[in-house]
Amino acid sequence: MSEADSRTALLVLDVFNTFQFPGGDELFQQAQEAIGKIRLLRERFHAREAPVIFVNDNFDRWQDSFDELVDYVAGSGAPGRTMVEALCPHGSDLKLLKPRHSAFFETALPSLLDHFDVRRIVVTGLAGDSCVLCTVLDAHVRGITPIVPADTTASQTIERTTRALAHLRETFGTETPLSERVDPH
């Protein structure tokens, strides 16, 4: 199958977070601008019936399902509740928990992408210089084309996000357009 015949999926990484860690307040503040852009991009993917996949850290809550984790985050305080209210998955959205930084590491994501004939992923979420970066690198290694809309990711500082996006562009040729320029075909 050629890339032209394959589908594009939207990945939303680690948006459900308690932000209760050193630097969490800063990450939450930086994430505020990305929330609305992620939501609009998700609506465009829904309109095209393209896969939307939430992949979230399990926070060592190994017994929890994805929905139980979202409930836990919503009850953790204002930052977590804000993220859940803004980006809670819809019924058609797919949901995976991950134990580490990359959405590919020890998850069903590779099988899920194969099932939907996905060869291109749009990676959004938190943090740009950690989980987004690791996921994009793993996609690249697997021959999956990653795109990271610059306005849909955040790190603890703007500088950290800027450096991560520059690294992805310079080293791997990753496109980092504004989200309004992303085609969910």
mmCIF file with all atom_site columns, C-alpha atoms in Angstrom:
data_model
loop_
_atom_site.group_PDB
_atom_site.id
_atom_site.type_symbol
_atom_site.label_atom_id
_atom_site.label_alt_id
_atom_site.label_comp_id
_atom_site.label_asym_id
_atom_site.label_entity_id
_atom_site.label_seq_id
_atom_site.pdbx_PDB_ins_code
_atom_site.Cartn_x
_atom_site.Cartn_y
_atom_site.Cartn_z
_atom_site.occupancy
_atom_site.B_iso_or_equiv
_atom_site.pdbx_formal_charge
_atom_site.auth_seq_id
_atom_site.auth_comp_id
_atom_site.auth_asym_id
_atom_site.auth_atom_id
_atom_site.pdbx_PDB_model_num
ATOM 1   C CA . MET A 1 1   ? 0.000   0.000  0.000  1.00 0.00 ? 1   MET A CA 1
ATOM 2   C CA . SER A 1 2   ? 1.343   3.427  -0.872 1.00 0.00 ? 2   SER A CA 1
ATOM 3   C CA . GLU A 1 3   ? 1.292   6.285  1.600  1.00 0.00 ? 3   GLU A CA 1
ATOM 4   C CA . ALA A 1 4   ? -1.289  7.977  -0.628 1.00 0.00 ? 4   ALA A CA 1
ATOM 5   C CA . ASP A 1 5   ? -3.634  5.005  -0.069 1.00 0.00 ? 5   ASP A CA 1
ATOM 6   C CA . SER A 1 6   ? -3.147  4.912  3.686  1.00 0.00 ? 6   SER A CA 1
ATOM 7   C CA . ARG A 1 7   ? -4.913  6.823  6.420  1.00 0.00 ? 7   ARG A CA 1
ATOM 8   C CA . THR A 1 8   ? -3.836  9.472  8.854  1.00 0.00 ? 8   THR A CA 1
ATOM 9   C CA . ALA A 1 9   ? -4.532  9.174  12.586 1.00 0.00 ? 9   ALA A CA 1
ATOM 10  C CA . LEU A 1 10  ? -4.522  11.834 15.273 1.00 0.00 ? 10  LEU A CA 1
ATOM 11  C CA . LEU A 1 11  ? -2.622  10.957 18.452 1.00 0.00 ? 11  LEU A CA 1
ATOM 12  C CA . VAL A 1 12  ? -3.414  12.930 21.597 1.00 0.00 ? 12  VAL A CA 1
ATOM 13  C CA . LEU A 1 13  ? -0.689  12.260 24.148 1.00 0.00 ? 13  LEU A CA 1
ATOM 14  C CA . ASP A 1 14  ? -0.761  12.658 27.916 1.00 0.00 ? 14  ASP A CA 1
ATOM 15  C CA . VAL A 1 15  ? -3.317  15.446 28.132 1.00 0.00 ? 15  VAL A CA 1
ATOM 16  C CA . PHE A 1 16  ? -4.879  13.831 31.197 1.00 0.00 ? 16  PHE A CA 1
ATOM 17  C CA . ASN A 1 17  ? -2.507  14.751 33.969 1.00 0.00 ? 17  ASN A CA 1
ATOM 18  C CA . THR A 1 18  ? -2.699  15.842 37.588 1.00 0.00 ? 18  THR A CA 1
ATOM 19  C CA . PHE A 1 19  ? 0.256   18.233 37.081 1.00 0.00 ? 19  PHE A CA 1
ATOM 20  C CA . GLN A 1 20  ? 1.309   17.399 40.647 1.00 0.00 ? 20  GLN A CA 1
ATOM 21  C CA . PHE A 1 21  ? 5.063   17.221 40.084 1.00 0.00 ? 21  PHE A CA 1
ATOM 22  C CA . PRO A 1 22  ? 7.970   19.696 39.941 1.00 0.00 ? 22  PRO A CA 1
ATOM 23  C CA . GLY A 1 23  ? 7.322   21.872 36.885 1.00 0.00 ? 23  GLY A CA 1
ATOM 24  C CA . GLY A 1 24  ? 3.689   20.751 36.666 1.00 0.00 ? 24  GLY A CA 1
ATOM 25  C CA . ASP A 1 25  ? 2.279   24.244 37.169 1.00 0.00 ? 25  ASP A CA 1
ATOM 26  C CA . GLU A 1 26  ? 4.465   25.551 34.357 1.00 0.00 ? 26  GLU A CA 1
ATOM 27  C CA . LEU A 1 27  ? 3.447   22.698 32.033 1.00 0.00 ? 27  LEU A CA 1
ATOM 28  C CA . PHE A 1 28  ? -0.231  23.295 32.771 1.00 0.00 ? 28  PHE A CA 1
ATOM 29  C CA . GLN A 1 29  ? 0.123   27.017 31.992 1.00 0.00 ? 29  GLN A CA 1
ATOM 30  C CA . GLN A 1 30  ? 1.920   26.304 28.711 1.00 0.00 ? 30  GLN A CA 1
ATOM 31  C CA . ALA A 1 31  ? -0.707  23.694 27.759 1.00 0.00 ? 31  ALA A CA 1
ATOM 32  C CA . GLN A 1 32  ? -3.593  26.168 27.900 1.00 0.00 ? 32  GLN A CA 1
ATOM 33  C CA . GLU A 1 33  ? -3.034  27.490 24.374 1.00 0.00 ? 33  GLU A CA 1
ATOM 34  C CA . ALA A 1 34  ? -2.674  23.996 22.918 1.00 0.00 ? 34  ALA A CA 1
ATOM 35  C CA . ILE A 1 35  ? -5.964  22.684 24.364 1.00 0.00 ? 35  ILE A CA 1
ATOM 36  C CA . GLY A 1 36  ? -8.251  24.564 21.992 1.00 0.00 ? 36  GLY A CA 1
ATOM 37  C CA . LYS A 1 37  ? -6.096  23.752 18.964 1.00 0.00 ? 37  LYS A CA 1
ATOM 38  C CA . ILE A 1 38  ? -6.128  20.045 19.820 1.00 0.00 ? 38  ILE A CA 1
ATOM 39  C CA . ARG A 1 39  ? -9.903  20.123 20.232 1.00 0.00 ? 39  ARG A CA 1
ATOM 40  C CA . LEU A 1 40  ? -10.403 21.821 16.840 1.00 0.00 ? 40  LEU A CA 1
ATOM 41  C CA . LEU A 1 41  ? -8.062  19.379 15.149 1.00 0.00 ? 41  LEU A CA 1
ATOM 42  C CA . ARG A 1 42  ? -9.911  16.460 16.739 1.00 0.00 ? 42  ARG A CA 1
ATOM 43  C CA . GLU A 1 43  ? -13.199 17.837 15.367 1.00 0.00 ? 43  GLU A CA 1
ATOM 44  C CA . ARG A 1 44  ? -11.689 17.918 11.870 1.00 0.00 ? 44  ARG A CA 1
ATOM 45  C CA . PHE A 1 45  ? -10.530 14.308 12.229 1.00 0.00 ? 45  PHE A CA 1
ATOM 46  C CA . HIS A 1 46  ? -14.001 13.289 13.431 1.00 0.00 ? 46  HIS A CA 1
ATOM 47  C CA . ALA A 1 47  ? -15.591 15.037 10.446 1.00 0.00 ? 47  ALA A CA 1
ATOM 48  C CA . ARG A 1 48  ? -13.381 12.981 8.104  1.00 0.00 ? 48  ARG A CA 1
ATOM 49  C CA . GLU A 1 49  ? -13.997 9.797  10.131 1.00 0.00 ? 49  GLU A CA 1
ATOM 50  C CA . ALA A 1 50  ? -10.247 9.492  10.631 1.00 0.00 ? 50  ALA A CA 1
ATOM 51  C CA . PRO A 1 51  ? -8.942  7.673  13.720 1.00 0.00 ? 51  PRO A CA 1
ATOM 52  C CA . VAL A 1 52  ? -8.421  9.696  16.900 1.00 0.00 ? 52  VAL A CA 1
ATOM 53  C CA . ILE A 1 53  ? -6.285  7.871  19.451 1.00 0.00 ? 53  ILE A CA 1
ATOM 54  C CA . PHE A 1 54  ? -5.709  9.067  23.001 1.00 0.00 ? 54  PHE A CA 1
ATOM 55  C CA . VAL A 1 55  ? -2.565  7.598  24.550 1.00 0.00 ? 55  VAL A CA 1
ATOM 56  C CA . ASN A 1 56  ? -1.929  8.504  28.163 1.00 0.00 ? 56  ASN A CA 1
ATOM 57  C CA . ASP A 1 57  ? 0.567   7.713  30.874 1.00 0.00 ? 57  ASP A CA 1
ATOM 58  C CA . ASN A 1 58  ? -0.899  5.333  33.434 1.00 0.00 ? 58  ASN A CA 1
ATOM 59  C CA . PHE A 1 59  ? 0.784   7.118  36.395 1.00 0.00 ? 59  PHE A CA 1
ATOM 60  C CA . ASP A 1 60  ? 1.571   3.687  37.880 1.00 0.00 ? 60  ASP A CA 1
ATOM 61  C CA . ARG A 1 61  ? -2.158  3.048  38.258 1.00 0.00 ? 61  ARG A CA 1
ATOM 62  C CA . TRP A 1 62  ? -1.803  -0.430 36.788 1.00 0.00 ? 62  TRP A CA 1
ATOM 63  C CA . GLN A 1 63  ? -5.288  -1.588 37.786 1.00 0.00 ? 63  GLN A CA 1
ATOM 64  C CA . ASP A 1 64  ? -7.114  1.347  36.182 1.00 0.00 ? 64  ASP A CA 1
ATOM 65  C CA . SER A 1 65  ? -8.779  1.363  32.799 1.00 0.00 ? 65  SER A CA 1
ATOM 66  C CA . PHE A 1 66  ? -8.381  4.464  30.643 1.00 0.00 ? 66  PHE A CA 1
ATOM 67  C CA . ASP A 1 67  ? -11.759 5.804  31.793 1.00 0.00 ? 67  ASP A CA 1
ATOM 68  C CA . GLU A 1 68  ? -10.890 5.184  35.453 1.00 0.00 ? 68  GLU A CA 1
ATOM 69  C CA . LEU A 1 69  ? -7.648  7.101  34.943 1.00 0.00 ? 69  LEU A CA 1
ATOM 70  C CA . VAL A 1 70  ? -9.556  10.024 33.407 1.00 0.00 ? 70  VAL A CA 1
ATOM 71  C CA . ASP A 1 71  ? -11.915 10.016 36.412 1.00 0.00 ? 71  ASP A CA 1
ATOM 72  C CA . TYR A 1 72  ? -8.911  10.008 38.763 1.00 0.00 ? 72  TYR A CA 1
ATOM 73  C CA . VAL A 1 73  ? -7.352  12.983 36.931 1.00 0.00 ? 73  VAL A CA 1
ATOM 74  C CA . ALA A 1 74  ? -10.675 14.879 36.921 1.00 0.00 ? 74  ALA A CA 1
ATOM 75  C CA . GLY A 1 75  ? -10.871 14.469 40.703 1.00 0.00 ? 75  GLY A CA 1
ATOM 76  C CA . SER A 1 76  ? -7.263  15.502 41.318 1.00 0.00 ? 76  SER A CA 1
ATOM 77  C CA . GLY A 1 77  ? -7.833  19.250 41.276 1.00 0.00 ? 77  GLY A CA 1
ATOM 78  C CA . ALA A 1 78  ? -8.477  22.173 38.966 1.00 0.00 ? 78  ALA A CA 1
ATOM 79  C CA . PRO A 1 79  ? -5.691  21.546 36.413 1.00 0.00 ? 79  PRO A CA 1
ATOM 80  C CA . GLY A 1 80  ? -6.651  17.918 35.842 1.00 0.00 ? 80  GLY A CA 1
ATOM 81  C CA . ARG A 1 81  ? -10.364 18.739 35.755 1.00 0.00 ? 81  ARG A CA 1
ATOM 82  C CA . THR A 1 82  ? -9.701  21.507 33.202 1.00 0.00 ? 82  THR A CA 1
ATOM 83  C CA . MET A 1 83  ? -7.964  19.077 30.855 1.00 0.00 ? 83  MET A CA 1
ATOM 84  C CA . VAL A 1 84  ? -10.673 16.425 31.201 1.00 0.00 ? 84  VAL A CA 1
ATOM 85  C CA . GLU A 1 85  ? -13.479 18.914 30.589 1.00 0.00 ? 85  GLU A CA 1
ATOM 86  C CA . ALA A 1 86  ? -11.711 20.298 27.511 1.00 0.00 ? 86  ALA A CA 1
ATOM 87  C CA . LEU A 1 87  ? -10.581 17.069 25.873 1.00 0.00 ? 87  LEU A CA 1
ATOM 88  C CA . CYS A 1 88  ? -12.557 14.132 27.256 1.00 0.00 ? 88  CYS A CA 1
ATOM 89  C CA . PRO A 1 89  ? -12.600 11.390 24.596 1.00 0.00 ? 89  PRO A CA 1
ATOM 90  C CA . HIS A 1 90  ? -15.733 10.938 22.507 1.00 0.00 ? 90  HIS A CA 1
ATOM 91  C CA . GLY A 1 91  ? -17.349 7.551  22.003 1.00 0.00 ? 91  GLY A CA 1
ATOM 92  C CA . SER A 1 92  ? -15.573 6.938  18.693 1.00 0.00 ? 92  SER A CA 1
ATOM 93  C CA . ASP A 1 93  ? -12.131 7.853  20.043 1.00 0.00 ? 93  ASP A CA 1
ATOM 94  C CA . LEU A 1 94  ? -9.696  5.045  20.762 1.00 0.00 ? 94  LEU A CA 1
ATOM 95  C CA . LYS A 1 95  ? -7.880  4.956  24.117 1.00 0.00 ? 95  LYS A CA 1
ATOM 96  C CA . LEU A 1 96  ? -4.618  3.366  25.225 1.00 0.00 ? 96  LEU A CA 1
ATOM 97  C CA . LEU A 1 97  ? -2.591  3.562  28.419 1.00 0.00 ? 97  LEU A CA 1
ATOM 98  C CA . LYS A 1 98  ? 1.197   3.577  28.279 1.00 0.00 ? 98  LYS A CA 1
ATOM 99  C CA . PRO A 1 99  ? 3.811   2.879  30.950 1.00 0.00 ? 99  PRO A CA 1
ATOM 100 C CA . ARG A 1 100 ? 6.590   5.148  29.656 1.00 0.00 ? 100 ARG A CA 1
ATOM 101 C CA . HIS A 1 101 ? 7.316   8.113  27.401 1.00 0.00 ? 101 HIS A CA 1
ATOM 102 C CA . SER A 1 102 ? 6.662   6.779  23.901 1.00 0.00 ? 102 SER A CA 1
ATOM 103 C CA . ALA A 1 103 ? 3.132   5.915  22.801 1.00 0.00 ? 103 ALA A CA 1
ATOM 104 C CA . PHE A 1 104 ? 4.663   2.910  21.014 1.00 0.00 ? 104 PHE A CA 1
ATOM 105 C CA . PHE A 1 105 ? 6.475   1.440  24.021 1.00 0.00 ? 105 PHE A CA 1
ATOM 106 C CA . GLU A 1 106 ? 4.660   -1.670 25.303 1.00 0.00 ? 106 GLU A CA 1
ATOM 107 C CA . THR A 1 107 ? 1.266   -0.581 23.927 1.00 0.00 ? 107 THR A CA 1
ATOM 108 C CA . ALA A 1 108 ? -1.066  -1.890 21.241 1.00 0.00 ? 108 ALA A CA 1
ATOM 109 C CA . LEU A 1 109 ? -0.487  1.259  19.147 1.00 0.00 ? 109 LEU A CA 1
ATOM 110 C CA . PRO A 1 110 ? 1.497   -0.491 16.363 1.00 0.00 ? 110 PRO A CA 1
ATOM 111 C CA . SER A 1 111 ? -1.251  -3.106 15.928 1.00 0.00 ? 111 SER A CA 1
ATOM 112 C CA . LEU A 1 112 ? -3.953  -0.443 16.050 1.00 0.00 ? 112 LEU A CA 1
ATOM 113 C CA . LEU A 1 113 ? -2.242  1.641  13.356 1.00 0.00 ? 113 LEU A CA 1
ATOM 114 C CA . ASP A 1 114 ? -1.828  -1.469 11.183 1.00 0.00 ? 114 ASP A CA 1
ATOM 115 C CA . HIS A 1 115 ? -5.507  -2.334 11.663 1.00 0.00 ? 115 HIS A CA 1
ATOM 116 C CA . PHE A 1 116 ? -6.545  1.100  10.362 1.00 0.00 ? 116 PHE A CA 1
ATOM 117 C CA . ASP A 1 117 ? -3.889  1.134  7.584  1.00 0.00 ? 117 ASP A CA 1
ATOM 118 C CA . VAL A 1 118 ? -2.318  4.237  9.135  1.00 0.00 ? 118 VAL A CA 1
ATOM 119 C CA . ARG A 1 119 ? 1.079   5.292  7.771  1.00 0.00 ? 119 ARG A CA 1
ATOM 120 C CA . ARG A 1 120 ? 0.920   8.929  8.889  1.00 0.00 ? 120 ARG A CA 1
ATOM 121 C CA . ILE A 1 121 ? 0.258   10.235 12.412 1.00 0.00 ? 121 ILE A CA 1
ATOM 122 C CA . VAL A 1 122 ? -0.410  13.724 13.677 1.00 0.00 ? 122 VAL A CA 1
ATOM 123 C CA . VAL A 1 123 ? 1.101   13.877 17.153 1.00 0.00 ? 123 VAL A CA 1
ATOM 124 C CA . THR A 1 124 ? -0.290  16.365 19.674 1.00 0.00 ? 124 THR A CA 1
ATOM 125 C CA . GLY A 1 125 ? -0.182  16.743 23.439 1.00 0.00 ? 125 GLY A CA 1
ATOM 126 C CA . LEU A 1 126 ? 2.237   16.869 26.344 1.00 0.00 ? 126 LEU A CA 1
ATOM 127 C CA . ALA A 1 127 ? 5.096   17.260 26.798 1.00 0.00 ? 127 ALA A CA 1
ATOM 128 C CA . GLY A 1 128 ? 6.694   18.335 23.545 1.00 0.00 ? 128 GLY A CA 1
ATOM 129 C CA . ASP A 1 129 ? 10.221  17.749 24.775 1.00 0.00 ? 129 ASP A CA 1
ATOM 130 C CA . SER A 1 130 ? 9.467   14.352 26.301 1.00 0.00 ? 130 SER A CA 1
ATOM 131 C CA . CYS A 1 131 ? 6.573   12.087 25.321 1.00 0.00 ? 131 CYS A CA 1
ATOM 132 C CA . VAL A 1 132 ? 5.822   13.815 22.000 1.00 0.00 ? 132 VAL A CA 1
ATOM 133 C CA . LEU A 1 133 ? 9.519   13.722 21.088 1.00 0.00 ? 133 LEU A CA 1
ATOM 134 C CA . CYS A 1 134 ? 9.896   10.019 22.014 1.00 0.00 ? 134 CYS A CA 1
ATOM 135 C CA . THR A 1 135 ? 6.721   9.051  20.144 1.00 0.00 ? 135 THR A CA 1
ATOM 136 C CA . VAL A 1 136 ? 7.823   10.881 16.997 1.00 0.00 ? 136 VAL A CA 1
ATOM 137 C CA . LEU A 1 137 ? 11.238  9.197  17.110 1.00 0.00 ? 137 LEU A CA 1
ATOM 138 C CA . ASP A 1 138 ? 9.611   5.775  17.479 1.00 0.00 ? 138 ASP A CA 1
ATOM 139 C CA . ALA A 1 139 ? 7.227   6.508  14.593 1.00 0.00 ? 139 ALA A CA 1
ATOM 140 C CA . HIS A 1 140 ? 10.168  7.516  12.416 1.00 0.00 ? 140 HIS A CA 1
ATOM 141 C CA . VAL A 1 141 ? 12.016  4.279  13.255 1.00 0.00 ? 141 VAL A CA 1
ATOM 142 C CA . ARG A 1 142 ? 8.907   2.287  12.245 1.00 0.00 ? 142 ARG A CA 1
ATOM 143 C CA . GLY A 1 143 ? 8.531   4.049  8.894  1.00 0.00 ? 143 GLY A CA 1
ATOM 144 C CA . ILE A 1 144 ? 5.427   5.957  9.970  1.00 0.00 ? 144 ILE A CA 1
ATOM 145 C CA . THR A 1 145 ? 5.365   9.606  8.910  1.00 0.00 ? 145 THR A CA 1
ATOM 146 C CA . PRO A 1 146 ? 4.878   11.863 11.939 1.00 0.00 ? 146 PRO A CA 1
ATOM 147 C CA . ILE A 1 147 ? 3.622   15.435 11.837 1.00 0.00 ? 147 ILE A CA 1
ATOM 148 C CA . VAL A 1 148 ? 3.643   17.629 14.956 1.00 0.00 ? 148 VAL A CA 1
ATOM 149 C CA . PRO A 1 149 ? 1.485   20.745 14.687 1.00 0.00 ? 149 PRO A CA 1
ATOM 150 C CA . ALA A 1 150 ? 3.534   23.341 16.555 1.00 0.00 ? 150 ALA A CA 1
ATOM 151 C CA . ASP A 1 151 ? 0.489   24.893 18.231 1.00 0.00 ? 151 ASP A CA 1
ATOM 152 C CA . THR A 1 152 ? -0.818  21.588 19.652 1.00 0.00 ? 152 THR A CA 1
ATOM 153 C CA . THR A 1 153 ? 2.042   20.685 21.957 1.00 0.00 ? 153 THR A CA 1
ATOM 154 C CA . ALA A 1 154 ? 3.572   22.218 25.053 1.00 0.00 ? 154 ALA A CA 1
ATOM 155 C CA . SER A 1 155 ? 6.470   21.697 27.438 1.00 0.00 ? 155 SER A CA 1
ATOM 156 C CA . GLN A 1 156 ? 7.310   23.399 30.723 1.00 0.00 ? 156 GLN A CA 1
ATOM 157 C CA . THR A 1 157 ? 8.654   26.392 28.792 1.00 0.00 ? 157 THR A CA 1
ATOM 158 C CA . ILE A 1 158 ? 8.224   27.776 25.290 1.00 0.00 ? 158 ILE A CA 1
ATOM 159 C CA . GLU A 1 159 ? 11.982  27.393 24.794 1.00 0.00 ? 159 GLU A CA 1
ATOM 160 C CA . ARG A 1 160 ? 11.854  23.667 25.531 1.00 0.00 ? 160 ARG A CA 1
ATOM 161 C CA . THR A 1 161 ? 9.056   23.163 23.015 1.00 0.00 ? 161 THR A CA 1
ATOM 162 C CA . THR A 1 162 ? 10.869  25.275 20.424 1.00 0.00 ? 162 THR A CA 1
ATOM 163 C CA . ARG A 1 163 ? 14.073  23.228 20.841 1.00 0.00 ? 163 ARG A CA 1
ATOM 164 C CA . ALA A 1 164 ? 12.228  19.917 20.593 1.00 0.00 ? 164 ALA A CA 1
ATOM 165 C CA . LEU A 1 165 ? 10.370  20.941 17.427 1.00 0.00 ? 165 LEU A CA 1
ATOM 166 C CA . ALA A 1 166 ? 13.580  22.302 15.874 1.00 0.00 ? 166 ALA A CA 1
ATOM 167 C CA . HIS A 1 167 ? 15.350  19.018 16.643 1.00 0.00 ? 167 HIS A CA 1
ATOM 168 C CA . LEU A 1 168 ? 12.571  17.001 14.994 1.00 0.00 ? 168 LEU A CA 1
ATOM 169 C CA . ARG A 1 169 ? 12.628  19.207 11.885 1.00 0.00 ? 169 ARG A CA 1
ATOM 170 C CA . GLU A 1 170 ? 16.411  19.306 11.557 1.00 0.00 ? 170 GLU A CA 1
ATOM 171 C CA . THR A 1 171 ? 17.216  15.695 12.387 1.00 0.00 ? 171 THR A CA 1
ATOM 172 C CA . PHE A 1 172 ? 14.243  13.765 11.032 1.00 0.00 ? 172 PHE A CA 1
ATOM 173 C CA . GLY A 1 173 ? 12.574  16.160 8.601  1.00 0.00 ? 173 GLY A CA 1
ATOM 174 C CA . THR A 1 174 ? 9.397   16.173 10.681 1.00 0.00 ? 174 THR A CA 1
ATOM 175 C CA . GLU A 1 175 ? 6.816   18.705 9.535  1.00 0.00 ? 175 GLU A CA 1
ATOM 176 C CA . THR A 1 176 ? 5.685   21.102 12.294 1.00 0.00 ? 176 THR A CA 1
ATOM 177 C CA . PRO A 1 177 ? 2.977   23.258 10.668 1.00 0.00 ? 177 PRO A CA 1
ATOM 178 C CA . LEU A 1 178 ? 0.224   25.113 12.478 1.00 0.00 ? 178 LEU A CA 1
ATOM 179 C CA . SER A 1 179 ? -2.748  22.841 13.150 1.00 0.00 ? 179 SER A CA 1
ATOM 180 C CA . GLU A 1 180 ? -5.015  24.678 10.716 1.00 0.00 ? 180 GLU A CA 1
ATOM 181 C CA . ARG A 1 181 ? -2.734  23.494 7.880  1.00 0.00 ? 181 ARG A CA 1
ATOM 182 C CA . VAL A 1 182 ? -2.987  19.799 8.778  1.00 0.00 ? 182 VAL A CA 1
ATOM 183 C CA . ASP A 1 183 ? -5.120  17.727 6.409  1.00 0.00 ? 183 ASP A CA 1
ATOM 184 C CA . PRO A 1 184 ? -6.726  14.739 8.210  1.00 0.00 ? 184 PRO A CA 1
ATOM 185 C CA . HIS A 1 185 ? -7.072  12.687 4.988  1.00 0.00 ? 185 HIS A CA 1
#
